[in-house]
Amino acid sequence: MSGGLFIAGTGTSVGKTLVAAGLLRRLRARGVDAVPMKPVQTGALRRADGSWLAPDLELALSAAGLTVDAETRAHLSPFCYAPACSPHLAARIEGRPIELDRIAASAQWLAQRHGALVVEAAGGVLVPLGEGALMVDLMARLALPVVLVSPSGLGALNHALLSLEALRARGLAVLGVVLCDTAPASAEDRYIREDNGRAIAEIGRTRVLARVPYLGDPVAWPSVDRWLSGCVEALEAGCR
Ligand SMILES: Nc1ncnc2c1ncn2[C@@H]1O[C@H](COP(=O)(O)OP(=O)(O)OP(=O)(O)O)[C@@H](O)[C@H]1O
Ligand SMILES: [Mg+2]
């Protein structure tokens, strides 16, 4: 899998970090020197020394048992903002515009030193980054194949199909969808979750690469590994 993956989502809090960290674990377990990247993190924390702590990046690093030096860490999450809101708004509030050139330069710096990048989006694919740019423009700039993370319950179909259209309209290669449920299924919606995977694959002309059901709180990584087993192999086959 040369270059890496861009993990997009149908919205915020749909399981992108969980899936990105899980795929990072699986890639590294297969001997690939993969590193996580969260180019734009809102809701970040500022440390006393002025450096930023990007929660999604920290989770991915810790899930993969990875430690990195300060220079590398700065490239893994180049644009961090404290307000927990859309990137365009956080950038405006803090007066620091998001620069796609700088993100692309960081991605290149990382790619020269590591085997693969697992890049996580912020929010959904049409989230604004400011100055006319959308998340999907950043994805087009990095030109990595995309995995779309979507819930499987009621409402998922529309969001997933819209996201697939937007990704393809930018010429992005969509490797498939990972269905991830951040809440338990009820007896009433189990049949919907079952069918939505099939409908997304058929109508969206894509593959469901994996399903990650609700795994409780806190989520145990070995169970994520099990549900994502086979996903990296399917991705590698799709990348050939
Ligand atoms: N399959 C699952 N089972 C149980 N909890 C889950 C599952 N997937 C995700 N979660 C939980 O749901 C919450 C949202 O997931 P996550 O942080 O991965 O979403 P996200 O799409 O990365 O959000 P953001 O847009 O903020 O980056 C987290 O608390 C996470 O631990
Ligand atoms: Mg996240």
mmCIF file of C-alpha atoms and ligand atoms in Angstrom:
data_model
loop_
_atom_site.group_PDB
_atom_site.id
_atom_site.type_symbol
_atom_site.label_atom_id
_atom_site.label_comp_id
_atom_site.label_asym_id
_atom_site.label_seq_id
_atom_site.Cartn_x
_atom_site.Cartn_y
_atom_site.Cartn_z
ATOM 1 C CA MET A 1 0.000 0.000 0.000
ATOM 2 C CA SER A 2 2.245 2.787 -1.200
ATOM 3 C CA GLY A 3 1.623 6.225 0.254
ATOM 4 C CA GLY A 4 -1.155 5.327 2.659
ATOM 5 C CA LEU A 5 -4.828 5.994 3.217
ATOM 6 C CA PHE A 6 -7.095 8.931 3.898
ATOM 7 C CA ILE A 7 -9.763 8.011 6.451
ATOM 8 C CA ALA A 8 -12.815 10.140 5.705
ATOM 9 C CA GLY A 9 -16.162 10.057 7.465
ATOM 10 C CA THR A 10 -19.795 10.784 6.752
ATOM 11 C CA GLY A 11 -19.690 13.274 9.625
ATOM 12 C CA THR A 12 -18.201 13.978 13.007
ATOM 13 C CA SER A 13 -18.058 11.289 15.745
ATOM 14 C CA VAL A 14 -18.714 8.451 13.309
ATOM 15 C CA GLY A 15 -15.680 6.356 14.326
ATOM 16 C CA LYS A 16 -12.918 7.771 12.063
ATOM 17 C CA THR A 17 -10.329 7.807 14.845
ATOM 18 C CA LEU A 18 -11.222 4.307 15.973
ATOM 19 C CA VAL A 19 -10.972 2.943 12.426
ATOM 20 C CA ALA A 20 -7.818 4.957 11.589
ATOM 21 C CA ALA A 21 -6.084 3.783 14.772
ATOM 22 C CA GLY A 22 -7.265 0.211 14.177
ATOM 23 C CA LEU A 23 -5.937 0.219 10.600
ATOM 24 C CA LEU A 24 -2.672 1.745 11.800
ATOM 25 C CA ARG A 25 -2.334 -1.129 14.300
ATOM 26 C CA ARG A 26 -3.017 -3.708 11.626
ATOM 27 C CA LEU A 27 -0.612 -2.158 9.119
ATOM 28 C CA ARG A 28 2.157 -1.995 11.704
ATOM 29 C CA ALA A 29 1.431 -5.589 12.784
ATOM 30 C CA ARG A 30 2.048 -6.552 9.131
ATOM 31 C CA GLY A 31 5.441 -4.848 9.248
ATOM 32 C CA VAL A 32 4.474 -1.613 7.455
ATOM 33 C CA ASP A 33 6.113 1.494 8.989
ATOM 34 C CA ALA A 34 2.799 3.394 9.020
ATOM 35 C CA VAL A 35 2.311 6.631 10.969
ATOM 36 C CA PRO A 36 -0.895 8.503 11.800
ATOM 37 C CA MET A 37 -1.601 12.039 10.612
ATOM 38 C CA LYS A 38 -4.362 14.384 11.760
ATOM 39 C CA PRO A 39 -3.661 17.455 9.630
ATOM 40 C CA VAL A 40 -6.389 19.589 11.199
ATOM 41 C CA GLN A 41 -7.407 19.030 14.806
ATOM 42 C CA THR A 42 -9.968 21.219 16.504
ATOM 43 C CA GLY A 43 -10.657 20.753 20.207
ATOM 44 C CA ALA A 44 -6.883 20.443 20.746
ATOM 45 C CA LEU A 45 -5.191 21.138 24.069
ATOM 46 C CA ARG A 46 -2.343 23.593 24.534
ATOM 47 C CA ARG A 47 0.431 22.370 26.837
ATOM 48 C CA ALA A 48 2.239 24.695 29.260
ATOM 49 C CA ASP A 49 5.299 24.716 26.944
ATOM 50 C CA GLY A 50 3.141 26.024 24.062
ATOM 51 C CA SER A 51 3.077 22.727 22.150
ATOM 52 C CA TRP A 52 -0.244 21.182 21.091
ATOM 53 C CA LEU A 53 -1.843 17.929 22.082
ATOM 54 C CA ALA A 54 -4.117 16.580 19.341
ATOM 55 C CA PRO A 55 -6.471 14.023 20.980
ATOM 56 C CA ASP A 56 -7.109 11.925 17.844
ATOM 57 C CA LEU A 57 -3.417 11.718 17.080
ATOM 58 C CA GLU A 58 -2.548 10.798 20.669
ATOM 59 C CA LEU A 59 -5.134 8.019 20.595
ATOM 60 C CA ALA A 60 -3.741 6.614 17.342
ATOM 61 C CA LEU A 61 -0.133 6.811 18.610
ATOM 62 C CA SER A 62 -1.024 5.113 21.864
ATOM 63 C CA ALA A 63 -3.187 2.428 20.176
ATOM 64 C CA ALA A 64 -0.214 1.593 17.932
ATOM 65 C CA GLY A 65 2.346 1.833 20.772
ATOM 66 C CA LEU A 66 4.245 4.455 18.781
ATOM 67 C CA THR A 67 6.444 7.207 20.159
ATOM 68 C CA VAL A 68 7.796 9.978 17.943
ATOM 69 C CA ASP A 69 10.155 12.911 18.399
ATOM 70 C CA ALA A 70 8.914 16.501 18.639
ATOM 71 C CA GLU A 71 9.794 17.364 15.020
ATOM 72 C CA THR A 72 7.840 14.379 13.684
ATOM 73 C CA ARG A 73 4.912 15.100 15.979
ATOM 74 C CA ALA A 74 4.661 18.646 14.617
ATOM 75 C CA HIS A 75 4.290 17.218 11.086
ATOM 76 C CA LEU A 76 1.693 14.656 12.231
ATOM 77 C CA SER A 77 -0.715 17.398 13.339
ATOM 78 C CA PRO A 78 0.355 20.696 11.740
ATOM 79 C CA PHE A 79 -2.847 22.667 12.377
ATOM 80 C CA CYS A 80 -4.249 22.452 15.921
ATOM 81 C CA TYR A 81 -6.925 24.727 17.374
ATOM 82 C CA ALA A 82 -8.512 24.914 20.813
ATOM 83 C CA PRO A 83 -12.155 25.619 19.840
ATOM 84 C CA ALA A 84 -14.082 22.361 19.358
ATOM 85 C CA CYS A 85 -15.901 23.427 16.170
ATOM 86 C CA SER A 86 -15.593 23.337 12.383
ATOM 87 C CA PRO A 87 -12.003 23.942 11.178
ATOM 88 C CA HIS A 88 -12.941 27.115 9.246
ATOM 89 C CA LEU A 89 -14.423 28.635 12.395
ATOM 90 C CA ALA A 90 -11.600 27.531 14.706
ATOM 91 C CA ALA A 91 -9.029 28.935 12.254
ATOM 92 C CA ARG A 92 -10.915 32.233 12.076
ATOM 93 C CA ILE A 93 -11.274 32.498 15.874
ATOM 94 C CA GLU A 94 -7.549 31.866 16.422
ATOM 95 C CA GLY A 95 -6.498 33.968 13.416
ATOM 96 C CA ARG A 96 -4.346 31.181 11.936
ATOM 97 C CA PRO A 97 -5.585 30.117 8.478
ATOM 98 C CA ILE A 98 -5.221 26.479 7.454
ATOM 99 C CA GLU A 99 -2.585 26.221 4.707
ATOM 100 C CA LEU A 100 -2.998 23.252 2.364
ATOM 101 C CA ASP A 101 0.568 23.803 1.088
ATOM 102 C CA ARG A 102 1.970 23.355 4.588
ATOM 103 C CA ILE A 103 -0.098 20.195 5.154
ATOM 104 C CA ALA A 104 1.080 18.784 1.823
ATOM 105 C CA ALA A 105 4.697 19.611 2.773
ATOM 106 C CA SER A 106 4.285 17.823 6.124
ATOM 107 C CA ALA A 107 2.762 14.792 4.401
ATOM 108 C CA GLN A 108 5.708 14.726 2.008
ATOM 109 C CA TRP A 109 8.207 15.054 4.877
ATOM 110 C CA LEU A 110 6.548 12.097 6.615
ATOM 111 C CA ALA A 111 6.272 10.029 3.431
ATOM 112 C CA GLN A 112 10.036 10.415 2.861
ATOM 113 C CA ARG A 113 10.711 8.876 6.279
ATOM 114 C CA HIS A 114 7.934 6.311 6.713
ATOM 115 C CA GLY A 115 6.264 3.536 4.759
ATOM 116 C CA ALA A 116 2.663 4.780 4.848
ATOM 117 C CA LEU A 117 0.458 7.543 6.232
ATOM 118 C CA VAL A 118 -2.932 6.914 7.816
ATOM 119 C CA VAL A 119 -4.483 10.376 7.576
ATOM 120 C CA GLU A 120 -7.682 11.205 9.455
ATOM 121 C CA ALA A 121 -10.094 13.869 8.238
ATOM 122 C CA ALA A 122 -11.789 16.369 10.540
ATOM 123 C CA GLY A 123 -15.580 15.954 10.437
ATOM 124 C CA GLY A 124 -17.286 15.041 7.140
ATOM 125 C CA VAL A 125 -15.996 15.396 3.573
ATOM 126 C CA LEU A 126 -17.476 18.833 2.847
ATOM 127 C CA VAL A 127 -16.406 20.425 6.123
ATOM 128 C CA PRO A 128 -14.997 23.884 5.345
ATOM 129 C CA LEU A 129 -11.350 24.634 6.066
ATOM 130 C CA GLY A 130 -11.647 28.353 5.314
ATOM 131 C CA GLU A 131 -10.633 30.509 2.332
ATOM 132 C CA GLY A 132 -12.932 28.499 0.052
ATOM 133 C CA ALA A 133 -11.312 25.126 0.740
ATOM 134 C CA LEU A 134 -13.195 22.039 1.924
ATOM 135 C CA MET A 135 -11.898 18.846 3.527
ATOM 136 C CA VAL A 136 -12.330 17.101 0.178
ATOM 137 C CA ASP A 137 -9.931 19.636 -1.401
ATOM 138 C CA LEU A 138 -7.271 18.663 1.127
ATOM 139 C CA MET A 139 -7.956 15.015 0.282
ATOM 140 C CA ALA A 140 -7.545 15.764 -3.441
ATOM 141 C CA ARG A 141 -4.302 17.603 -2.668
ATOM 142 C CA LEU A 142 -2.823 14.625 -0.788
ATOM 143 C CA ALA A 143 -4.248 12.246 -3.449
ATOM 144 C CA LEU A 144 -4.327 9.206 -1.182
ATOM 145 C CA PRO A 145 -6.930 6.480 -1.703
ATOM 146 C CA VAL A 146 -9.904 6.982 0.579
ATOM 147 C CA VAL A 147 -11.694 4.776 3.093
ATOM 148 C CA LEU A 148 -15.078 6.190 4.099
ATOM 149 C CA VAL A 149 -16.259 5.516 7.665
ATOM 150 C CA SER A 150 -20.014 5.461 8.083
ATOM 151 C CA PRO A 151 -22.474 4.382 10.734
ATOM 152 C CA SER A 152 -24.830 1.617 9.624
ATOM 153 C CA GLY A 153 -28.095 2.716 11.246
ATOM 154 C CA LEU A 154 -31.040 4.854 10.253
ATOM 155 C CA GLY A 155 -29.885 7.941 8.292
ATOM 156 C CA ALA A 156 -26.571 6.406 7.211
ATOM 157 C CA LEU A 157 -27.609 5.716 3.626
ATOM 158 C CA ASN A 158 -28.122 9.303 2.587
ATOM 159 C CA HIS A 159 -24.949 10.535 4.318
ATOM 160 C CA ALA A 160 -22.820 7.733 2.883
ATOM 161 C CA LEU A 161 -24.133 8.118 -0.685
ATOM 162 C CA LEU A 162 -23.713 11.904 -0.621
ATOM 163 C CA SER A 163 -20.163 11.500 0.689
ATOM 164 C CA LEU A 164 -19.283 8.991 -2.046
ATOM 165 C CA GLU A 165 -20.590 11.386 -4.706
ATOM 166 C CA ALA A 166 -18.559 14.267 -3.304
ATOM 167 C CA LEU A 167 -15.381 12.170 -3.143
ATOM 168 C CA ARG A 168 -15.771 10.929 -6.708
ATOM 169 C CA ALA A 169 -16.613 14.403 -8.007
ATOM 170 C CA ARG A 170 -13.071 15.378 -6.907
ATOM 171 C CA GLY A 171 -11.595 12.362 -8.706
ATOM 172 C CA LEU A 172 -10.638 10.577 -5.493
ATOM 173 C CA ALA A 173 -10.137 6.806 -5.480
ATOM 174 C CA VAL A 174 -12.562 5.317 -2.962
ATOM 175 C CA LEU A 175 -11.339 1.932 -1.739
ATOM 176 C CA GLY A 176 -14.493 1.177 0.183
ATOM 177 C CA VAL A 177 -16.572 1.817 3.275
ATOM 178 C CA VAL A 178 -16.033 0.710 6.864
ATOM 179 C CA LEU A 179 -19.294 0.560 8.786
ATOM 180 C CA CYS A 180 -18.766 1.531 12.419
ATOM 181 C CA ASP A 181 -21.435 1.754 15.093
ATOM 182 C CA THR A 182 -20.811 4.124 17.953
ATOM 183 C CA ALA A 183 -24.050 3.122 19.705
ATOM 184 C CA PRO A 184 -25.611 -0.284 20.375
ATOM 185 C CA ALA A 185 -28.193 -1.665 17.955
ATOM 186 C CA SER A 186 -31.745 -1.931 19.246
ATOM 187 C CA ALA A 187 -34.040 -4.777 18.261
ATOM 188 C CA GLU A 188 -35.894 -2.287 16.022
ATOM 189 C CA ASP A 189 -32.945 -1.074 13.994
ATOM 190 C CA ARG A 190 -31.007 -4.340 13.607
ATOM 191 C CA TYR A 191 -32.689 -5.115 10.264
ATOM 192 C CA ILE A 192 -31.908 -1.575 9.044
ATOM 193 C CA ARG A 193 -28.207 -1.946 9.911
ATOM 194 C CA GLU A 194 -28.146 -5.273 8.120
ATOM 195 C CA ASP A 195 -29.610 -3.857 4.907
ATOM 196 C CA ASN A 196 -27.815 -0.489 4.897
ATOM 197 C CA GLY A 197 -24.431 -2.135 4.289
ATOM 198 C CA ARG A 198 -25.788 -3.905 1.222
ATOM 199 C CA ALA A 199 -27.558 -0.751 -0.017
ATOM 200 C CA ILE A 200 -24.469 1.463 0.412
ATOM 201 C CA ALA A 201 -22.340 -1.058 -1.501
ATOM 202 C CA GLU A 202 -24.853 -1.541 -4.291
ATOM 203 C CA ILE A 203 -26.145 1.994 -4.827
ATOM 204 C CA GLY A 204 -22.800 3.594 -3.969
ATOM 205 C CA ARG A 205 -20.917 1.185 -6.277
ATOM 206 C CA THR A 206 -18.387 0.371 -3.595
ATOM 207 C CA ARG A 207 -17.364 -2.344 -1.141
ATOM 208 C CA VAL A 208 -17.998 -2.718 2.545
ATOM 209 C CA LEU A 209 -14.451 -3.469 3.689
ATOM 210 C CA ALA A 210 -15.362 -4.188 7.312
ATOM 211 C CA ARG A 211 -18.104 -3.787 9.885
ATOM 212 C CA VAL A 212 -17.232 -2.705 13.404
ATOM 213 C CA PRO A 213 -20.271 -3.174 15.640
ATOM 214 C CA TYR A 214 -20.726 -1.274 18.875
ATOM 215 C CA LEU A 215 -17.917 -2.597 21.087
ATOM 216 C CA GLY A 216 -18.827 -1.056 24.456
ATOM 217 C CA ASP A 217 -17.073 1.637 26.452
ATOM 218 C CA PRO A 218 -14.108 1.658 26.715
ATOM 219 C CA VAL A 219 -13.314 -0.062 23.439
ATOM 220 C CA ALA A 220 -10.668 -2.819 23.703
ATOM 221 C CA TRP A 221 -8.151 -2.711 20.808
ATOM 222 C CA PRO A 222 -7.929 -6.493 20.360
ATOM 223 C CA SER A 223 -11.648 -6.539 19.539
ATOM 224 C CA VAL A 224 -11.163 -3.708 16.988
ATOM 225 C CA ASP A 225 -8.317 -5.787 15.502
ATOM 226 C CA ARG A 226 -10.646 -8.742 15.122
ATOM 227 C CA TRP A 227 -13.379 -6.739 13.357
ATOM 228 C CA LEU A 228 -10.845 -5.086 11.047
ATOM 229 C CA SER A 229 -9.046 -8.350 10.302
ATOM 230 C CA GLY A 230 -9.094 -8.893 6.572
ATOM 231 C CA CYS A 231 -9.607 -5.178 5.929
ATOM 232 C CA VAL A 232 -5.945 -4.344 5.292
ATOM 233 C CA GLU A 233 -5.619 -7.368 3.020
ATOM 234 C CA ALA A 234 -8.712 -6.208 1.103
ATOM 235 C CA LEU A 235 -7.252 -2.691 0.902
ATOM 236 C CA GLU A 236 -3.943 -3.985 -0.388
ATOM 237 C CA ALA A 237 -5.740 -6.011 -3.037
ATOM 238 C CA GLY A 238 -7.756 -2.895 -3.979
ATOM 239 C CA CYS A 239 -4.601 -0.783 -4.237
ATOM 240 C CA ARG A 240 -2.888 -3.124 -6.696
HETATM 241 N N1 LIG B 1 -17.476 0.496 17.287
HETATM 242 C C1 LIG B 1 -17.508 1.272 18.364
HETATM 243 N N2 LIG B 1 -17.963 0.783 19.536
HETATM 244 C C2 LIG B 1 -18.004 1.582 20.627
HETATM 245 N N3 LIG B 1 -17.630 2.862 20.663
HETATM 246 C C3 LIG B 1 -17.165 3.385 19.511
HETATM 247 C C4 LIG B 1 -17.077 2.640 18.317
HETATM 248 N N4 LIG B 1 -16.587 3.437 17.337
HETATM 249 C C5 LIG B 1 -16.357 4.616 17.904
HETATM 250 N N5 LIG B 1 -16.701 4.595 19.202
HETATM 251 C C6 LIG B 1 -16.642 5.721 20.138
HETATM 252 O O1 LIG B 1 -17.445 6.771 19.586
HETATM 253 C C7 LIG B 1 -16.827 8.045 19.814
HETATM 254 C C8 LIG B 1 -16.610 8.733 18.462
HETATM 255 O O2 LIG B 1 -15.693 7.938 17.706
HETATM 256 P P1 LIG B 1 -14.428 8.612 17.007
HETATM 257 O O3 LIG B 1 -13.729 9.532 17.968
HETATM 258 O O4 LIG B 1 -13.616 7.508 16.426
HETATM 259 O O5 LIG B 1 -15.184 9.474 15.890
HETATM 260 P P2 LIG B 1 -14.539 10.501 14.832
HETATM 261 O O6 LIG B 1 -15.297 10.332 13.584
HETATM 262 O O7 LIG B 1 -13.082 10.284 14.787
HETATM 263 O O8 LIG B 1 -14.864 11.917 15.472
HETATM 264 P P3 LIG B 1 -14.187 13.363 15.076
HETATM 265 O O9 LIG B 1 -15.011 13.913 13.958
HETATM 266 O O10 LIG B 1 -14.309 14.122 16.346
HETATM 267 O O11 LIG B 1 -12.766 13.125 14.684
HETATM 268 C C9 LIG B 1 -15.536 7.743 20.588
HETATM 269 O O12 LIG B 1 -15.802 7.882 21.966
HETATM 270 C C10 LIG B 1 -15.234 6.292 20.264
HETATM 271 O O13 LIG B 1 -14.500 5.613 21.269
HETATM 272 MG MG MG B 2 -11.560 11.642 15.158
#
